[in-house]
């Protein structure tokens, strides 16, 4: 399968909130960032592609290659600037209503990362209408539909991958949908069997599959298997921000905050990872917890000034767990739920409903549990407490 297809799939599974908002330092002597070395192989490749594209700005092949590399770096580093660079590389075609197919899918991927889901689906619908064999478009389409809670449509998009994509990719797509749609055990079993029968062709696919399996096992309460899958995924040369956040959540859920501190202490440029780092510091009683919390507050305040709503899920968690403001948290959780409906979105909505006593939030949780049939032991436990309350 082409690397571009795998890349779009992997990036599509990353919520936009993993990307960092601008950080405003309070001390002029503070080191804000250490720039990548010019000798770094990735930076050398990006520099070469930029130079070539500058000489031929309308070369679609070059523009697409550079945009894909930027998107990959955004996935690894959680740095939203790379997404802006990717959009800039596609500038000659960006505003066209019907650009060439490669631009359609790249533009949809970038729009998805900033929660422009309807616009992303418009691009993807046109892409598959033009070419029903466009694997990348079907995968990205399934991802957007899954994130927005349209499980039936996501499953249908996954089904279109049959005979078009490797068996492991097809099953991972289907298991991702089934695991949150009432088929958790079967989805996990089928993906384990597919991985054994069809070893991952690339490291990216291996990490994607292992991360999916880890999250499925964690939701079902099989902590031993979840730990094993997370550790396998973490063997990647450069664990991406999504994996780091998911593993940190698993550790926090099991009162292993010191491990989170060690895992994320050098990864706090990404808002979602700074949040988990602050939560871990708070849990350990570390004096640095206040500094991390203040830094996170400044980032969210800056995002709100820009009317940036990509981070609402993380901000709701921040308000609930770090600022102890259930009323503010539930407002954010409900606003976020209108946009995306992943398991993490449901969990923070349920937690905020319980803490705030908000009846509407509680109803939203109950309705989704009934309609989706998602199986998540922690959400189920919270829902039971909501019912009792």
Coordinates of C-alpha atoms in Angstrom, one line a residue:
X1 CA 0.0 0.0 0.0
X2 CA 1.4 3.5 -0.8
X3 CA 2.9 5.3 2.1
X4 CA 0.7 8.3 1.4
X5 CA -2.4 6.1 2.1
X6 CA -1.0 4.9 5.4
X7 CA 0.0 8.4 6.4
X8 CA -3.4 9.8 5.8
X9 CA -5.0 7.0 7.8
X10 CA -2.6 7.5 10.7
X11 CA -3.0 11.3 10.8
X12 CA -6.8 11.0 10.4
X13 CA -6.9 9.0 13.7
X14 CA -5.3 11.8 15.6
X15 CA -7.7 14.3 17.2
X16 CA -7.0 17.9 16.4
X17 CA -6.5 18.6 20.0
X18 CA -3.1 16.9 20.1
X19 CA -1.7 19.9 18.3
X20 CA -0.3 22.7 20.3
X21 CA -1.6 26.2 20.6
X22 CA 1.0 29.0 20.7
X23 CA 2.8 29.4 24.0
X24 CA 3.4 32.9 25.3
X25 CA 6.4 32.9 27.7
X26 CA 6.2 34.9 30.9
X27 CA 9.9 35.4 31.2
X28 CA 12.1 36.9 28.5
X29 CA 14.9 34.6 29.4
X30 CA 12.8 31.4 29.1
X31 CA 13.9 29.0 26.4
X32 CA 10.8 28.6 24.3
X33 CA 12.1 26.1 21.8
X34 CA 15.2 24.4 20.5
X35 CA 15.2 24.5 16.8
X36 CA 15.8 21.3 14.8
X37 CA 19.4 20.8 13.7
X38 CA 20.1 21.7 10.1
X39 CA 22.0 18.4 10.0
X40 CA 18.8 16.4 10.9
X41 CA 17.9 14.1 8.0
X42 CA 14.2 15.1 8.1
X43 CA 15.0 18.8 8.0
X44 CA 17.5 18.2 5.1
X45 CA 14.8 16.4 3.1
X46 CA 12.2 19.1 3.8
X47 CA 14.7 21.8 2.9
X48 CA 15.5 20.0 -0.4
X49 CA 11.8 19.7 -1.3
X50 CA 11.1 23.3 -0.4
X51 CA 13.9 24.4 -2.7
X52 CA 12.7 22.3 -5.5
X53 CA 9.1 23.5 -5.1
X54 CA 10.2 27.2 -4.9
X55 CA 11.7 26.7 -8.3
X56 CA 8.5 25.0 -9.7
X57 CA 5.6 26.1 -7.5
X58 CA 3.0 24.6 -9.8
X59 CA 4.6 21.1 -9.8
X60 CA 1.8 19.0 -8.3
X61 CA 4.1 16.0 -7.7
X62 CA 6.5 18.1 -5.7
X63 CA 3.8 20.0 -3.8
X64 CA 2.1 16.8 -2.8
X65 CA 5.3 15.2 -1.7
X66 CA 6.3 18.1 0.5
X67 CA 2.7 18.4 2.0
X68 CA 2.8 14.7 2.9
X69 CA 6.1 15.0 4.6
X70 CA 4.9 18.0 6.6
X71 CA 1.8 16.1 7.6
X72 CA 3.9 13.2 8.8
X73 CA 6.0 15.6 10.9
X74 CA 2.9 17.1 12.4
X75 CA 1.8 13.6 13.4
X76 CA 5.1 12.8 15.0
X77 CA 5.8 16.1 16.7
X78 CA 2.3 17.4 17.3
X79 CA 3.3 20.7 15.9
X80 CA 0.5 22.5 14.0
X81 CA 2.9 24.7 12.1
X82 CA 3.7 21.8 9.9
X83 CA 0.0 21.7 8.9
X84 CA 0.2 25.3 7.9
X85 CA 3.4 24.6 5.9
X86 CA 1.5 21.7 4.2
X87 CA -1.3 24.0 3.2
X88 CA 1.1 26.6 1.9
X89 CA 2.7 23.9 -0.3
X90 CA -0.7 23.3 -1.9
X91 CA -1.5 27.1 -2.3
X92 CA -1.9 27.0 -6.1
X93 CA -4.8 24.6 -5.7
X94 CA -6.1 25.2 -2.2
X95 CA -9.1 27.4 -3.0
X96 CA -10.2 25.5 -6.1
X97 CA -13.6 23.8 -5.7
X98 CA -12.4 20.8 -7.6
X99 CA -8.6 20.5 -7.5
X100 CA -6.7 17.4 -8.6
X101 CA -7.3 14.2 -6.7
X102 CA -4.1 14.3 -4.6
X103 CA -4.9 17.8 -3.4
X104 CA -8.5 16.8 -2.6
X105 CA -7.3 14.1 -0.1
X106 CA -4.5 16.1 1.3
X107 CA -6.8 19.1 1.8
X108 CA -9.4 16.8 3.5
X109 CA -6.7 15.5 5.8
X110 CA -5.6 19.0 6.8
X111 CA -9.3 20.2 7.2
X112 CA -10.0 17.2 9.4
X113 CA -7.1 18.0 11.7
X114 CA -8.7 21.4 12.4
X115 CA -12.2 19.9 12.8
X116 CA -13.5 21.2 9.5
X117 CA -15.3 17.9 9.1
X118 CA -18.1 18.8 6.6
X119 CA -15.6 20.4 4.3
X120 CA -13.3 17.4 4.6
X121 CA -16.1 15.1 3.7
X122 CA -17.0 17.2 0.7
X123 CA -13.5 16.8 -0.7
X124 CA -13.5 13.1 0.0
X125 CA -16.9 12.5 -1.6
X126 CA -15.6 14.1 -4.7
X127 CA -12.4 12.1 -4.6
X128 CA -14.2 8.7 -4.4
X129 CA -16.7 9.8 -7.0
X130 CA -13.9 10.5 -9.4
X131 CA -12.0 7.3 -8.5
X132 CA -13.7 4.6 -6.6
X133 CA -10.3 2.8 -6.2
X134 CA -8.8 5.7 -4.2
X135 CA -7.8 3.8 -1.1
X136 CA -6.5 6.9 0.7
X137 CA -9.8 8.7 0.2
X138 CA -11.8 5.8 1.5
X139 CA -9.6 5.4 4.6
X140 CA -9.7 9.1 5.4
X141 CA -13.4 9.2 4.8
X142 CA -14.0 6.4 7.2
X143 CA -11.9 8.1 9.8
X144 CA -13.8 11.4 9.5
X145 CA -17.1 9.6 9.7
X146 CA -15.9 7.6 12.8
X147 CA -14.7 10.7 14.6
X148 CA -18.1 12.5 14.0
X149 CA -20.1 9.5 15.2
X150 CA -21.5 8.3 11.9
X151 CA -20.7 4.6 12.6
X152 CA -22.8 3.1 9.8
X153 CA -21.2 5.4 7.2
X154 CA -17.7 4.7 8.6
X155 CA -18.3 1.0 8.3
X156 CA -19.5 1.3 4.8
X157 CA -16.4 3.3 3.8
X158 CA -14.2 0.6 5.4
X159 CA -16.0 -2.1 3.4
X160 CA -15.0 -0.3 0.2
X161 CA -11.4 -1.1 1.1
X162 CA -12.0 -4.8 0.3
X163 CA -9.8 -5.9 -2.7
X164 CA -8.3 -2.4 -2.7
X165 CA -6.1 -2.4 0.4
X166 CA -4.1 -5.0 2.4
X167 CA -6.2 -7.3 4.6
X168 CA -4.7 -5.9 7.8
X169 CA -5.6 -2.4 6.8
X170 CA -9.1 -3.4 6.0
X171 CA -9.6 -5.2 9.3
X172 CA -8.0 -2.4 11.3
X173 CA -10.5 0.0 9.8
X174 CA -13.4 -2.3 10.4
X175 CA -12.3 -3.1 14.0
X176 CA -11.9 0.5 14.8
X177 CA -15.6 1.0 14.0
X178 CA -16.9 -2.2 15.5
X179 CA -15.0 -1.7 18.7
X180 CA -17.1 1.4 19.5
X181 CA -20.3 0.1 18.0
X182 CA -21.3 -2.9 20.1
X183 CA -18.8 -5.4 18.8
X184 CA -15.9 -4.9 21.1
X185 CA -14.8 -8.5 21.7
X186 CA -15.3 -9.6 18.2
X187 CA -13.4 -6.6 16.8
X188 CA -10.5 -7.2 19.1
X189 CA -10.3 -10.9 18.3
X190 CA -10.5 -10.3 14.5
X191 CA -7.8 -7.7 14.6
X192 CA -5.5 -9.9 16.7
X193 CA -6.0 -12.7 14.2
X194 CA -5.5 -10.4 11.2
X195 CA -2.2 -9.1 12.6
X196 CA -1.0 -12.6 13.1
X197 CA -2.0 -13.7 9.6
X198 CA -0.9 -10.6 7.8
X199 CA 2.2 -9.0 9.5
X200 CA 2.3 -5.2 9.2
X201 CA 4.1 -4.1 6.0
X202 CA 5.5 -0.9 7.6
X203 CA 6.4 0.4 11.1
X204 CA 3.6 3.0 10.8
X205 CA 1.0 0.3 10.2
X206 CA 2.4 -1.8 13.2
X207 CA 2.1 1.2 15.5
X208 CA -1.4 2.0 14.3
X209 CA -2.6 -1.6 14.8
X210 CA -1.0 -2.0 18.2
X211 CA -2.4 1.3 19.4
X212 CA -5.9 0.3 18.3
X213 CA -5.6 -3.0 20.1
X214 CA -4.3 -1.3 23.3
X215 CA -7.2 1.1 23.4
X216 CA -9.7 -1.7 22.7
X217 CA -8.3 -3.8 25.5
X218 CA -8.2 -0.8 27.9
X219 CA -11.9 0.0 27.2
X220 CA -12.9 -3.6 27.9
X221 CA -10.9 -3.7 31.1
X222 CA -8.2 -6.2 30.0
X223 CA -5.4 -4.2 31.5
X224 CA -2.7 -6.8 31.0
X225 CA -3.3 -7.0 27.2
X226 CA -3.6 -3.3 27.0
X227 CA -0.3 -2.8 28.6
X228 CA 1.4 -5.4 26.3
X229 CA 0.0 -3.7 23.2
X230 CA 1.0 -0.2 24.4
X231 CA 4.5 -1.4 25.1
X232 CA 4.8 -2.9 21.7
X233 CA 3.6 0.3 20.1
X234 CA 6.0 2.3 22.2
X235 CA 8.9 0.5 20.6
X236 CA 8.6 2.8 17.6
X237 CA 11.6 5.0 16.8
X238 CA 9.5 8.1 17.3
X239 CA 6.2 7.5 19.2
X240 CA 3.8 10.1 17.9
X241 CA 1.7 12.5 20.1
X242 CA -1.4 10.4 19.9
X243 CA 0.3 7.2 21.1
X244 CA 2.1 9.1 23.9
X245 CA -1.2 10.7 25.0
X246 CA -3.1 7.4 24.9
X247 CA -0.4 5.5 26.9
X248 CA -0.2 8.4 29.4
X249 CA -4.0 8.2 30.0
X250 CA -3.6 4.4 30.6
X251 CA -0.9 5.0 33.2
X252 CA -2.9 7.8 34.9
X253 CA -5.9 5.5 35.1
X254 CA -3.8 3.0 37.0
X255 CA -2.2 5.5 39.4
X256 CA 1.1 5.4 37.7
X257 CA 1.7 9.2 37.6
X258 CA 5.5 9.0 38.1
X259 CA 5.8 7.1 34.9
X260 CA 3.8 9.8 33.1
X261 CA 6.1 12.5 34.4
X262 CA 9.2 10.6 33.1
X263 CA 7.4 9.9 29.8
X264 CA 6.3 13.4 29.0
X265 CA 8.7 15.8 30.7
X266 CA 10.4 16.6 27.4
X267 CA 7.2 16.5 25.3
X268 CA 5.2 19.4 26.8
X269 CA 5.2 21.6 23.7
X270 CA 2.0 19.7 22.7
X271 CA -1.0 20.9 24.6
X272 CA -2.5 17.5 25.0
X273 CA 0.7 16.1 26.4
X274 CA 1.3 19.1 28.7
X275 CA -2.2 18.4 30.1
X276 CA -1.3 14.9 31.0
X277 CA 2.1 16.0 32.4
X278 CA 0.3 18.5 34.6
X279 CA -2.2 15.9 35.8
X280 CA 0.7 13.6 36.6
X281 CA 2.6 16.3 38.5
X282 CA -0.6 17.1 40.4
X283 CA -1.1 13.4 41.3
X284 CA 2.5 13.2 42.6
X285 CA 2.2 16.4 44.6
X286 CA 5.2 17.9 42.7
X287 CA 5.8 21.6 43.2
X288 CA 6.1 22.0 39.4
X289 CA 2.4 21.3 39.0
X290 CA 1.4 24.9 39.4
X291 CA 3.8 26.1 36.7
X292 CA 2.5 23.4 34.3
X293 CA -1.1 24.3 35.0
X294 CA -0.4 28.0 34.6
X295 CA 1.3 27.4 31.2
X296 CA -1.6 25.3 30.1
X297 CA -4.1 28.0 31.2
X298 CA -2.2 30.6 29.1
X299 CA -2.4 28.3 26.0
X300 CA -6.1 27.7 26.3
X301 CA -6.7 31.4 26.9
X302 CA -4.8 32.2 23.8
X303 CA -6.8 29.6 21.8
X304 CA -10.1 31.2 23.0
X305 CA -8.9 34.6 21.9
X306 CA -8.4 33.2 18.5
X307 CA -11.8 31.4 18.7
X308 CA -10.0 28.2 18.2
X309 CA -12.3 25.4 19.3
X310 CA -10.1 22.4 18.3
X311 CA -8.9 22.0 21.9
X312 CA -12.3 21.8 23.7
X313 CA -12.0 18.2 24.9
X314 CA -8.6 18.8 26.5
X315 CA -9.8 22.2 27.9
X316 CA -12.8 20.5 29.5
X317 CA -10.5 18.0 31.2
X318 CA -8.3 20.9 32.3
X319 CA -11.2 22.8 33.8
X320 CA -12.5 19.7 35.5
X321 CA -9.3 18.1 36.9
X322 CA -6.9 21.0 37.3
X323 CA -9.1 24.1 37.8
X324 CA -11.9 22.3 39.6
X325 CA -14.6 24.1 37.8
X326 CA -17.3 21.5 36.8
X327 CA -19.6 24.2 35.4
X328 CA -17.0 25.5 32.9
X329 CA -15.9 21.9 32.1
X330 CA -19.4 20.7 31.2
X331 CA -20.0 23.6 28.9
X332 CA -16.8 22.8 27.0
X333 CA -17.6 19.1 27.0
X334 CA -21.1 19.6 25.6
X335 CA -19.7 22.0 22.9
X336 CA -17.1 19.5 22.0
X337 CA -19.7 16.7 21.8
X338 CA -21.5 18.6 19.0
X339 CA -18.4 18.3 16.9
X340 CA -16.8 14.9 17.6
X341 CA -17.8 11.7 19.3
X342 CA -14.8 9.5 20.0
X343 CA -14.6 7.4 23.1
X344 CA -12.4 10.1 24.8
X345 CA -15.1 12.7 24.0
X346 CA -17.8 10.5 25.6
X347 CA -15.7 9.9 28.7
X348 CA -15.0 13.5 29.4
X349 CA -18.7 14.3 28.8
X350 CA -19.7 11.7 31.3
X351 CA -17.2 12.8 33.9
X352 CA -18.3 16.4 33.5
X353 CA -22.0 15.4 33.7
X354 CA -21.3 13.6 37.0
X355 CA -19.2 16.4 38.5
X356 CA -21.6 19.2 37.5
X357 CA -25.0 17.5 37.8
X358 CA -25.8 18.8 34.3
X359 CA -29.0 16.9 33.2
X360 CA -28.4 17.6 29.5
X361 CA -24.9 16.2 29.5
X362 CA -26.2 13.1 31.4
X363 CA -28.9 12.7 28.8
X364 CA -26.3 13.0 25.9
X365 CA -24.2 10.2 27.5
X366 CA -27.2 7.9 28.0
X367 CA -28.5 8.5 24.5
X368 CA -25.1 7.7 22.9
X369 CA -24.5 4.6 25.1
X370 CA -27.9 3.3 23.9
X371 CA -27.6 4.2 20.2
X372 CA -23.9 3.3 19.6
X373 CA -23.8 0.3 22.1
X374 CA -20.2 1.3 22.9
X375 CA -18.6 -0.9 25.5
X376 CA -16.3 1.1 27.8
X377 CA -16.0 0.0 31.4
X378 CA -15.0 3.4 32.8
X379 CA -17.8 5.3 31.0
X380 CA -20.2 2.5 32.0
X381 CA -19.2 3.0 35.6
X382 CA -19.7 6.7 35.4
X383 CA -23.1 6.3 33.7
X384 CA -24.2 4.0 36.5
X385 CA -23.4 6.7 39.0
X386 CA -25.2 9.2 36.9
X387 CA -28.3 7.0 36.9
X388 CA -28.1 6.5 40.7
X389 CA -27.7 10.2 41.2

